[in-house]
Amino acid sequence: MPSLSASPRLPTSPRFWRSPLRGPWFTSVLGVVLLGGITVLFVTGLLSYAAYNPDLSPVNDKTPDKGLLGFYLFAWPTDPPWLYRLTQGVHVTLGITLIPVLLAKLWSVIPRLFALPPARSLTHALERLSLLLLVGGALFEFVTGVLNVQLDYVFPGSFYPLHFYGAWVFFAAFTAHAVLRAPAAVRNLRRLRDEPEPAREEAARGAEVPLTAPRPAEPTVTRRGALWLVGGGCLLLFVTSAGRSFDGLARRTAFLAPHGGAEPGSGPGGFQINKTAVSRGIVAAETSADAWRLTVTGPAGTVRLSRAQLLELPLHSAALPIACVEGWSTSDQWWRGVRLRDLAALVGHDADAAPDVLVESLQRSGAFRRAALRANQVRDPRSLLALDVNGEPLTPDHGFPARIIVPAAPGVLNTKWVARLTFGEL
């Protein structure tokens, strides 16, 4: 432990840190909240990754070198149809809501980040390394997550592998830290008292660096008051972000989110989108009745269908939401079109045993220009090549002349401006 006689002007001295709020109890309360919250974030993150069916086809897998980290993958279900809307909504909203808790926790333990000597033993060095990975991983995951939610892709490389591998590094360090610190956290919480704990008593119990200031400044707020402040910040972020998972008045409260505020227009197509036709280079000349044809391929050969010919096939309707990785979603929209299983039957497959399908868009570049759907998704009677939405033809921004809509699938797998369907084992 550094000497208390060290210069108080340096952060390596315990006397440099004078806030009377720091202490084992305050840090432990924040740690327990993060323990529960981050565990939920990790589980919902794994579910989000599984929802892409990344082991189905290389076009779905943005982390091709995942190796053993893909052990949890399973065929993503289509029931309930709002499943991805729930899991990803919880993941993103909870992550944003926990930001004040994370910052307060880092603030509460910052004296230990400046402790000297950097390592007193091999065991101590390993513990400091795990702490470095924990702090760095937490900041990396939360920052990249918030940037993705805000559609600010300023980080190098693709969000998917960065966030995926960063999550594993962070959670490994988080698990090690939780296991090492859990007994001390339980002891500290049992004390349930506001008054600062003397630094010498804290050190006597084996603390690496006392969290309690040896010479604290005059308090301006109690520790419980500080916790209320942190909780108020969490509530504010929750209110200003959660509403983008809903339509109507609730969305207007999410004014800090790109998909919050008023709906984008009115009428049947007046609901949220990410990719516009203009932003993806889709022009009217290639989606016109004369130019556009859907190419469908299977064991019986290839057929090319115009939009008018698709409208002559048996049409079905389904009420399904759209939910995206950024955490926003729409309420159920009424989609009308041709079932994917019926299109598989057109090219030689048994509709009840329809296989996987590779979907290709008119979009020429960008992530998920091509996407694969698993057989259970193709066979679901609610999975459509949608032609209309809410009683009207699709608008260009919603995928005219035809788009995919599948229950419980991430939004990027509901491919817009569909040009080709290839049915078969992928």
Tab-separated table of C-alpha atoms in Angstrom:
chain	number	residue	atom	x	y	z
A	1	MET	CA	0.000	0.000	0.000
A	2	PRO	CA	1.431	3.445	-0.930
A	3	SER	CA	2.499	5.580	2.006
A	4	LEU	CA	0.013	8.170	3.180
A	5	SER	CA	2.919	10.593	3.263
A	6	ALA	CA	3.218	10.526	-0.539
A	7	SER	CA	2.541	13.826	-2.274
A	8	PRO	CA	-1.209	14.526	-2.215
A	9	ARG	CA	-0.825	16.258	-5.582
A	10	LEU	CA	-0.308	12.929	-7.349
A	11	PRO	CA	-3.148	10.470	-8.080
A	12	THR	CA	-0.900	7.679	-6.789
A	13	SER	CA	-1.410	9.073	-3.284
A	14	PRO	CA	-4.548	8.044	-1.360
A	15	ARG	CA	-4.749	11.646	-0.088
A	16	PHE	CA	-5.300	12.841	-3.655
A	17	TRP	CA	-8.767	11.253	-3.628
A	18	ARG	CA	-10.874	13.172	-1.099
A	19	SER	CA	-14.489	12.390	-1.984
A	20	PRO	CA	-16.330	11.149	1.116
A	21	LEU	CA	-18.669	9.110	-1.109
A	22	ARG	CA	-16.146	6.461	-2.033
A	23	GLY	CA	-16.196	3.349	0.064
A	24	PRO	CA	-16.718	-0.407	-0.057
A	25	TRP	CA	-20.485	-0.239	0.517
A	26	PHE	CA	-21.088	2.330	-2.257
A	27	THR	CA	-18.917	0.381	-4.706
A	28	SER	CA	-20.544	-2.918	-3.756
A	29	VAL	CA	-24.086	-1.652	-4.375
A	30	LEU	CA	-23.099	-0.494	-7.859
A	31	GLY	CA	-21.269	-3.766	-8.451
A	32	VAL	CA	-24.295	-5.879	-7.558
A	33	VAL	CA	-26.485	-3.877	-9.961
A	34	LEU	CA	-23.924	-4.331	-12.728
A	35	LEU	CA	-23.574	-8.033	-11.955
A	36	GLY	CA	-27.254	-8.629	-12.671
A	37	GLY	CA	-27.521	-6.155	-15.528
A	38	ILE	CA	-24.429	-7.245	-17.429
A	39	THR	CA	-25.410	-10.894	-17.106
A	40	VAL	CA	-28.728	-10.072	-18.810
A	41	LEU	CA	-26.866	-8.060	-21.452
A	42	PHE	CA	-24.554	-10.965	-22.205
A	43	VAL	CA	-27.363	-13.514	-22.492
A	44	THR	CA	-29.510	-11.278	-24.724
A	45	GLY	CA	-26.413	-10.509	-26.790
A	46	LEU	CA	-25.862	-14.210	-27.392
A	47	LEU	CA	-29.520	-14.561	-28.368
A	48	SER	CA	-29.195	-11.661	-30.780
A	49	TYR	CA	-26.209	-13.302	-32.444
A	50	ALA	CA	-28.016	-16.642	-32.648
A	51	ALA	CA	-30.995	-14.927	-34.307
A	52	TYR	CA	-28.871	-14.354	-37.403
A	53	ASN	CA	-28.345	-18.107	-37.857
A	54	PRO	CA	-24.648	-17.385	-38.502
A	55	ASP	CA	-23.800	-21.071	-38.890
A	56	LEU	CA	-26.295	-21.410	-41.748
A	57	SER	CA	-24.355	-19.584	-44.465
A	58	PRO	CA	-21.260	-17.379	-44.796
A	59	VAL	CA	-23.487	-14.490	-45.916
A	60	ASN	CA	-25.070	-14.426	-42.451
A	61	ASP	CA	-21.881	-14.852	-40.461
A	62	LYS	CA	-19.993	-11.643	-39.745
A	63	THR	CA	-17.611	-13.435	-37.353
A	64	PRO	CA	-16.231	-16.303	-39.479
A	65	ASP	CA	-13.391	-17.111	-37.055
A	66	LYS	CA	-15.597	-17.507	-33.985
A	67	GLY	CA	-14.498	-21.137	-33.444
A	68	LEU	CA	-15.621	-22.502	-30.081
A	69	LEU	CA	-17.379	-19.230	-29.286
A	70	GLY	CA	-20.200	-20.415	-31.561
A	71	PHE	CA	-21.061	-23.357	-29.300
A	72	TYR	CA	-24.401	-21.861	-28.231
A	73	LEU	CA	-25.861	-21.491	-31.722
A	74	PHE	CA	-29.219	-23.100	-32.493
A	75	ALA	CA	-31.967	-22.819	-35.093
A	76	TRP	CA	-33.661	-19.512	-34.328
A	77	PRO	CA	-37.418	-20.060	-33.820
A	78	THR	CA	-40.267	-18.179	-35.470
A	79	ASP	CA	-42.489	-18.241	-32.363
A	80	PRO	CA	-43.342	-16.046	-30.674
A	81	PRO	CA	-43.163	-13.615	-33.603
A	82	TRP	CA	-42.093	-10.776	-31.288
A	83	LEU	CA	-39.176	-12.762	-29.813
A	84	TYR	CA	-36.351	-10.750	-31.381
A	85	ARG	CA	-38.225	-7.540	-30.709
A	86	LEU	CA	-38.191	-8.436	-27.005
A	87	THR	CA	-34.650	-9.795	-26.627
A	88	GLN	CA	-32.925	-7.059	-28.623
A	89	GLY	CA	-35.119	-4.330	-27.136
A	90	VAL	CA	-34.083	-5.479	-23.655
A	91	HIS	CA	-30.426	-5.734	-24.710
A	92	VAL	CA	-30.158	-2.208	-26.096
A	93	THR	CA	-32.445	-0.427	-23.647
A	94	LEU	CA	-30.834	-2.046	-20.612
A	95	GLY	CA	-27.363	-1.291	-21.952
A	96	ILE	CA	-28.181	2.404	-22.310
A	97	THR	CA	-29.932	2.494	-18.932
A	98	LEU	CA	-26.877	1.038	-17.153
A	99	ILE	CA	-24.471	3.722	-18.401
A	100	PRO	CA	-24.732	5.904	-15.251
A	101	VAL	CA	-24.168	2.831	-13.064
A	102	LEU	CA	-21.082	1.847	-15.070
A	103	LEU	CA	-19.605	5.364	-14.911
A	104	ALA	CA	-20.324	5.649	-11.185
A	105	LYS	CA	-18.711	2.256	-10.571
A	106	LEU	CA	-15.584	3.231	-12.493
A	107	TRP	CA	-15.448	6.533	-10.608
A	108	SER	CA	-15.771	4.744	-7.272
A	109	VAL	CA	-12.723	2.505	-7.849
A	110	ILE	CA	-10.492	4.896	-9.784
A	111	PRO	CA	-7.960	5.245	-6.917
A	112	ARG	CA	-7.044	1.598	-7.406
A	113	LEU	CA	-6.205	2.180	-11.063
A	114	PHE	CA	-3.321	4.437	-9.932
A	115	ALA	CA	-2.034	2.147	-7.200
A	116	LEU	CA	1.737	1.720	-6.872
A	117	PRO	CA	3.611	-0.495	-7.301
A	118	PRO	CA	1.759	-1.738	-10.410
A	119	ALA	CA	2.329	-5.356	-9.403
A	120	ARG	CA	3.429	-6.766	-6.050
A	121	SER	CA	3.409	-10.403	-7.192
A	122	LEU	CA	2.463	-12.579	-10.152
A	123	THR	CA	-1.009	-13.093	-8.716
A	124	HIS	CA	-1.406	-9.372	-8.192
A	125	ALA	CA	-0.184	-8.693	-11.732
A	126	LEU	CA	-2.768	-11.098	-13.166
A	127	GLU	CA	-5.486	-9.439	-11.119
A	128	ARG	CA	-4.460	-5.982	-12.363
A	129	LEU	CA	-4.449	-7.302	-15.934
A	130	SER	CA	-7.970	-8.679	-15.521
A	131	LEU	CA	-9.036	-5.307	-14.118
A	132	LEU	CA	-7.519	-3.540	-17.137
A	133	LEU	CA	-9.416	-5.863	-19.492
A	134	LEU	CA	-12.577	-5.338	-17.465
A	135	VAL	CA	-12.466	-1.548	-17.573
A	136	GLY	CA	-11.291	-1.389	-21.177
A	137	GLY	CA	-13.781	-4.012	-22.301
A	138	ALA	CA	-16.672	-2.302	-20.552
A	139	LEU	CA	-15.906	1.064	-22.140
A	140	PHE	CA	-15.370	-0.541	-25.551
A	141	GLU	CA	-18.651	-2.495	-25.463
A	142	PHE	CA	-20.766	0.371	-24.213
A	143	VAL	CA	-19.218	2.931	-26.582
A	144	THR	CA	-19.519	0.758	-29.704
A	145	GLY	CA	-23.049	-0.251	-28.678
A	146	VAL	CA	-24.180	3.350	-28.243
A	147	LEU	CA	-22.555	4.409	-31.522
A	148	ASN	CA	-24.325	1.580	-33.341
A	149	VAL	CA	-27.661	2.511	-31.775
A	150	GLN	CA	-27.121	6.102	-32.903
A	151	LEU	CA	-26.158	4.896	-36.410
A	152	ASP	CA	-22.730	6.555	-36.053
A	153	TYR	CA	-20.390	4.013	-37.637
A	154	VAL	CA	-17.157	5.834	-36.796
A	155	PHE	CA	-15.352	2.782	-35.390
A	156	PRO	CA	-12.882	0.906	-37.617
A	157	GLY	CA	-14.229	-2.242	-39.227
A	158	SER	CA	-17.624	-3.871	-38.930
A	159	PHE	CA	-19.671	-3.467	-35.764
A	160	TYR	CA	-20.583	-7.163	-35.648
A	161	PRO	CA	-17.128	-8.746	-35.053
A	162	LEU	CA	-15.916	-5.811	-32.966
A	163	HIS	CA	-18.833	-6.029	-30.564
A	164	PHE	CA	-18.901	-9.842	-30.597
A	165	TYR	CA	-15.246	-10.452	-29.730
A	166	GLY	CA	-15.167	-7.459	-27.405
A	167	ALA	CA	-18.096	-8.973	-25.505
A	168	TRP	CA	-16.252	-12.238	-24.935
A	169	VAL	CA	-13.104	-10.468	-23.700
A	170	PHE	CA	-15.147	-8.227	-21.420
A	171	PHE	CA	-17.367	-10.966	-20.037
A	172	ALA	CA	-14.402	-13.230	-19.302
A	173	ALA	CA	-12.754	-10.432	-17.304
A	174	PHE	CA	-16.098	-9.558	-15.702
A	175	THR	CA	-16.662	-13.153	-14.595
A	176	ALA	CA	-13.188	-13.407	-13.072
A	177	HIS	CA	-13.639	-10.088	-11.280
A	178	ALA	CA	-17.088	-11.056	-9.968
A	179	VAL	CA	-15.811	-14.361	-8.616
A	180	LEU	CA	-12.865	-12.703	-6.875
A	181	ARG	CA	-14.845	-9.792	-5.435
A	182	ALA	CA	-18.220	-11.372	-4.643
A	183	PRO	CA	-17.395	-12.370	-1.028
A	184	ALA	CA	-16.127	-8.884	-0.202
A	185	ALA	CA	-19.156	-7.289	-1.886
A	186	VAL	CA	-21.544	-9.366	0.234
A	187	ARG	CA	-19.697	-8.412	3.420
A	188	ASN	CA	-19.781	-4.743	2.504
A	189	LEU	CA	-23.484	-4.748	1.719
A	190	ARG	CA	-24.276	-6.286	5.080
A	191	ARG	CA	-22.828	-3.261	6.814
A	192	LEU	CA	-25.563	-1.012	5.341
A	193	ARG	CA	-24.241	2.213	6.750
A	194	ASP	CA	-23.574	5.670	5.353
A	195	GLU	CA	-20.655	6.860	7.442
A	196	PRO	CA	-17.221	6.533	5.819
A	197	GLU	CA	-15.209	3.522	6.845
A	198	PRO	CA	-11.743	4.458	8.123
A	199	ALA	CA	-9.091	3.726	5.535
A	200	ARG	CA	-6.911	1.954	8.088
A	201	GLU	CA	-9.753	-0.442	8.953
A	202	GLU	CA	-10.359	-1.117	5.279
A	203	ALA	CA	-6.670	-1.788	4.734
A	204	ALA	CA	-6.573	-4.081	7.746
A	205	ARG	CA	-9.151	-6.313	6.069
A	206	GLY	CA	-6.766	-6.802	3.139
A	207	ALA	CA	-7.957	-4.134	0.712
A	208	GLU	CA	-5.396	-3.474	-2.043
A	209	VAL	CA	-5.891	0.294	-1.889
A	210	PRO	CA	-8.444	1.844	0.455
A	211	LEU	CA	-11.507	3.129	-1.349
A	212	THR	CA	-12.396	5.310	1.620
A	213	ALA	CA	-10.534	8.617	1.614
A	214	PRO	CA	-8.100	8.883	4.561
A	215	ARG	CA	-8.739	12.643	4.755
A	216	PRO	CA	-12.194	13.140	3.170
A	217	ALA	CA	-13.573	16.512	2.186
A	218	GLU	CA	-16.809	17.798	3.676
A	219	PRO	CA	-19.751	15.829	2.243
A	220	THR	CA	-22.358	17.616	0.151
A	221	VAL	CA	-24.532	14.555	-0.375
A	222	THR	CA	-24.913	11.186	1.329
A	223	ARG	CA	-24.008	7.937	-0.350
A	224	ARG	CA	-27.655	7.021	-0.605
A	225	GLY	CA	-28.280	10.438	-2.161
A	226	ALA	CA	-25.565	9.690	-4.717
A	227	LEU	CA	-27.229	6.366	-5.496
A	228	TRP	CA	-30.530	8.175	-6.019
A	229	LEU	CA	-28.729	10.509	-8.433
A	230	VAL	CA	-27.337	7.555	-10.362
A	231	GLY	CA	-30.781	5.938	-10.380
A	232	GLY	CA	-32.318	9.168	-11.675
A	233	GLY	CA	-29.826	9.217	-14.541
A	234	CYS	CA	-30.737	5.624	-15.362
A	235	LEU	CA	-34.441	6.487	-15.343
A	236	LEU	CA	-33.862	9.467	-17.633
A	237	LEU	CA	-31.964	7.340	-20.163
A	238	PHE	CA	-34.630	4.634	-19.961
A	239	VAL	CA	-37.462	7.089	-20.659
A	240	THR	CA	-35.588	8.727	-23.535
A	241	SER	CA	-34.682	5.455	-25.261
A	242	ALA	CA	-37.200	2.695	-24.476
A	243	GLY	CA	-40.041	4.264	-26.454
A	244	ARG	CA	-38.492	3.501	-29.855
A	245	SER	CA	-39.617	-0.092	-29.377
A	246	PHE	CA	-43.219	1.117	-29.545
A	247	ASP	CA	-45.407	3.200	-31.805
A	248	GLY	CA	-47.577	6.170	-30.947
A	249	LEU	CA	-47.042	8.392	-27.929
A	250	ALA	CA	-44.343	6.181	-26.358
A	251	ARG	CA	-42.024	6.702	-29.325
A	252	ARG	CA	-42.184	10.466	-28.852
A	253	THR	CA	-40.465	10.145	-25.478
A	254	ALA	CA	-37.423	8.513	-27.118
A	255	PHE	CA	-36.166	11.806	-28.503
A	256	LEU	CA	-32.495	10.871	-27.952
A	257	ALA	CA	-32.777	7.895	-30.334
A	258	PRO	CA	-32.668	8.027	-34.156
A	259	HIS	CA	-35.954	6.136	-34.377
A	260	GLY	CA	-37.681	8.100	-31.654
A	261	GLY	CA	-39.929	11.105	-32.094
A	262	ALA	CA	-42.716	11.395	-34.622
A	263	GLU	CA	-43.476	8.680	-37.150
A	264	PRO	CA	-41.863	9.198	-40.589
A	265	GLY	CA	-44.951	10.299	-42.475
A	266	SER	CA	-48.490	9.008	-42.456
A	267	GLY	CA	-50.484	6.375	-44.292
A	268	PRO	CA	-49.849	2.646	-44.750
A	269	GLY	CA	-46.087	3.126	-45.171
A	270	GLY	CA	-45.689	5.577	-42.292
A	271	PHE	CA	-43.493	3.443	-40.040
A	272	GLN	CA	-39.801	3.261	-39.243
A	273	ILE	CA	-37.035	2.202	-41.653
A	274	ASN	CA	-33.240	2.064	-41.642
A	275	LYS	CA	-32.232	1.818	-45.290
A	276	THR	CA	-33.886	4.037	-47.888
A	277	ALA	CA	-34.022	3.170	-51.587
A	278	VAL	CA	-31.917	6.220	-52.458
A	279	SER	CA	-29.233	5.401	-49.903
A	280	ARG	CA	-28.842	1.918	-51.441
A	281	GLY	CA	-28.856	3.072	-55.040
A	282	ILE	CA	-32.244	1.599	-55.952
A	283	VAL	CA	-33.689	3.491	-58.927
A	284	ALA	CA	-37.186	3.419	-60.389
A	285	ALA	CA	-35.923	2.152	-63.758
A	286	GLU	CA	-34.953	-1.235	-62.288
A	287	THR	CA	-38.106	-1.688	-60.166
A	288	SER	CA	-40.610	-0.796	-62.895
A	289	ALA	CA	-43.174	-3.300	-64.165
A	290	ASP	CA	-41.264	-3.753	-67.413
A	291	ALA	CA	-37.823	-4.212	-65.867
A	292	TRP	CA	-38.235	-6.096	-62.574
A	293	ARG	CA	-38.539	-9.874	-62.436
A	294	LEU	CA	-38.176	-12.190	-59.466
A	295	THR	CA	-35.918	-15.141	-60.250
A	296	VAL	CA	-36.761	-18.295	-58.271
A	297	THR	CA	-34.463	-21.334	-58.508
A	298	GLY	CA	-34.910	-24.917	-57.277
A	299	PRO	CA	-34.522	-28.563	-58.368
A	300	ALA	CA	-37.206	-28.186	-61.062
A	301	GLY	CA	-35.389	-25.281	-62.668
A	302	THR	CA	-35.750	-21.516	-62.669
A	303	VAL	CA	-38.831	-19.350	-63.085
A	304	ARG	CA	-38.989	-15.612	-63.565
A	305	LEU	CA	-42.052	-13.813	-62.265
A	306	SER	CA	-43.234	-10.243	-62.697
A	307	ARG	CA	-45.001	-8.452	-59.885
A	308	ALA	CA	-48.283	-8.877	-61.754
A	309	GLN	CA	-47.735	-12.634	-61.973
A	310	LEU	CA	-46.950	-12.797	-58.259
A	311	LEU	CA	-50.210	-11.014	-57.512
A	312	GLU	CA	-52.060	-13.765	-59.407
A	313	LEU	CA	-50.670	-16.454	-57.078
A	314	PRO	CA	-52.445	-17.355	-53.803
A	315	LEU	CA	-51.873	-14.414	-51.468
A	316	HIS	CA	-51.762	-14.539	-47.672
A	317	SER	CA	-51.556	-11.973	-44.884
A	318	ALA	CA	-49.610	-11.834	-41.630
A	319	ALA	CA	-49.363	-9.248	-38.845
A	320	LEU	CA	-45.681	-8.994	-37.978
A	321	PRO	CA	-43.319	-6.398	-36.474
A	322	ILE	CA	-39.893	-5.360	-37.709
A	323	ALA	CA	-37.125	-5.318	-35.098
A	324	CYS	CA	-33.522	-4.267	-35.717
A	325	VAL	CA	-30.202	-4.824	-34.004
A	326	GLU	CA	-30.131	-1.155	-32.945
A	327	GLY	CA	-32.985	-1.963	-30.557
A	328	TRP	CA	-35.809	-0.172	-32.349
A	329	SER	CA	-38.901	-1.915	-33.654
A	330	THR	CA	-42.334	-1.278	-35.074
A	331	SER	CA	-45.629	-2.609	-33.909
A	332	ASP	CA	-47.350	-5.254	-36.042
A	333	GLN	CA	-47.863	-4.232	-39.665
A	334	TRP	CA	-50.238	-6.097	-41.959
A	335	TRP	CA	-48.218	-7.696	-44.744
A	336	ARG	CA	-49.712	-9.390	-47.792
A	337	GLY	CA	-47.880	-11.519	-50.327
A	338	VAL	CA	-46.880	-15.003	-51.444
A	339	ARG	CA	-45.755	-17.554	-48.902
A	340	LEU	CA	-42.097	-18.540	-49.190
A	341	ARG	CA	-43.069	-22.205	-48.932
A	342	ASP	CA	-45.379	-21.790	-51.958
A	343	LEU	CA	-42.562	-20.248	-53.973
A	344	ALA	CA	-40.387	-23.231	-53.026
A	345	ALA	CA	-43.138	-25.523	-54.325
A	346	LEU	CA	-43.104	-23.675	-57.660
A	347	VAL	CA	-39.549	-24.855	-58.300
A	348	GLY	CA	-39.894	-28.481	-57.259
A	349	HIS	CA	-39.867	-28.641	-53.448
A	350	ASP	CA	-42.550	-30.032	-51.169
A	351	ALA	CA	-44.015	-26.996	-49.397
A	352	ASP	CA	-44.144	-28.871	-46.088
A	353	ALA	CA	-40.480	-29.822	-46.453
A	354	ALA	CA	-39.216	-26.589	-47.983
A	355	PRO	CA	-35.437	-26.157	-47.516
A	356	ASP	CA	-33.249	-23.159	-46.721
A	357	VAL	CA	-33.264	-20.215	-49.096
A	358	LEU	CA	-30.682	-17.684	-50.201
A	359	VAL	CA	-32.248	-14.261	-50.752
A	360	GLU	CA	-30.545	-11.676	-52.971
A	361	SER	CA	-31.447	-8.005	-53.226
A	362	LEU	CA	-31.170	-5.407	-55.962
A	363	GLN	CA	-28.962	-3.602	-53.452
A	364	ARG	CA	-25.441	-3.906	-54.858
A	365	SER	CA	-23.311	-3.294	-51.789
A	366	GLY	CA	-23.446	-3.188	-48.024
A	367	ALA	CA	-24.010	-5.749	-45.277
A	368	PHE	CA	-26.769	-8.306	-45.817
A	369	ARG	CA	-27.245	-7.550	-49.515
A	370	ARG	CA	-27.647	-11.318	-49.486
A	371	ALA	CA	-29.136	-13.253	-46.572
A	372	ALA	CA	-29.982	-16.879	-45.811
A	373	LEU	CA	-33.151	-18.117	-44.102
A	374	ARG	CA	-33.322	-21.482	-42.386
A	375	ALA	CA	-35.861	-24.138	-43.405
A	376	ASN	CA	-38.022	-23.592	-40.314
A	377	GLN	CA	-38.354	-19.944	-41.305
A	378	VAL	CA	-39.223	-20.784	-44.917
A	379	ARG	CA	-41.878	-23.303	-43.853
A	380	ASP	CA	-43.647	-20.968	-41.446
A	381	PRO	CA	-46.959	-19.965	-43.090
A	382	ARG	CA	-46.439	-16.368	-41.953
A	383	SER	CA	-43.149	-16.032	-43.856
A	384	LEU	CA	-43.928	-14.032	-46.981
A	385	LEU	CA	-42.516	-12.450	-50.039
A	386	ALA	CA	-44.510	-9.332	-49.218
A	387	LEU	CA	-45.999	-7.198	-51.978
A	388	ASP	CA	-48.291	-4.958	-49.919
A	389	VAL	CA	-48.290	-3.534	-46.417
A	390	ASN	CA	-51.303	-2.223	-44.515
A	391	GLY	CA	-53.530	-2.569	-47.575
A	392	GLU	CA	-51.315	-0.680	-50.047
A	393	PRO	CA	-48.389	-1.608	-52.334
A	394	LEU	CA	-44.976	-1.366	-50.728
A	395	THR	CA	-43.289	2.017	-50.971
A	396	PRO	CA	-39.761	2.175	-52.429
A	397	ASP	CA	-38.264	2.640	-48.949
A	398	HIS	CA	-40.154	-0.399	-47.646
A	399	GLY	CA	-38.820	-2.627	-50.399
A	400	PHE	CA	-40.977	-2.221	-53.533
A	401	PRO	CA	-41.526	-4.254	-55.612
A	402	ALA	CA	-41.145	-7.149	-53.110
A	403	ARG	CA	-39.505	-7.840	-49.759
A	404	ILE	CA	-39.098	-10.642	-47.257
A	405	ILE	CA	-40.974	-10.647	-43.954
A	406	VAL	CA	-40.337	-13.463	-41.457
A	407	PRO	CA	-41.624	-13.759	-37.874
A	408	ALA	CA	-39.046	-13.157	-35.109
A	409	ALA	CA	-36.184	-12.506	-37.564
A	410	PRO	CA	-33.799	-9.534	-37.216
A	411	GLY	CA	-34.705	-6.678	-39.520
A	412	VAL	CA	-31.683	-7.122	-41.810
A	413	LEU	CA	-32.861	-10.642	-42.687
A	414	ASN	CA	-36.176	-9.210	-43.929
A	415	THR	CA	-34.488	-8.358	-47.219
A	416	LYS	CA	-35.893	-5.489	-49.287
A	417	TRP	CA	-35.923	-5.075	-53.094
A	418	VAL	CA	-35.713	-8.849	-53.582
A	419	ALA	CA	-34.356	-9.965	-56.960
A	420	ARG	CA	-33.596	-13.690	-56.536
A	421	LEU	CA	-34.582	-16.654	-54.338
A	422	THR	CA	-32.498	-19.827	-54.455
A	423	PHE	CA	-34.032	-22.751	-52.547
A	424	GLY	CA	-31.854	-25.639	-51.387
A	425	GLU	CA	-29.444	-26.762	-48.692
A	426	LEU	CA	-26.925	-23.979	-48.113
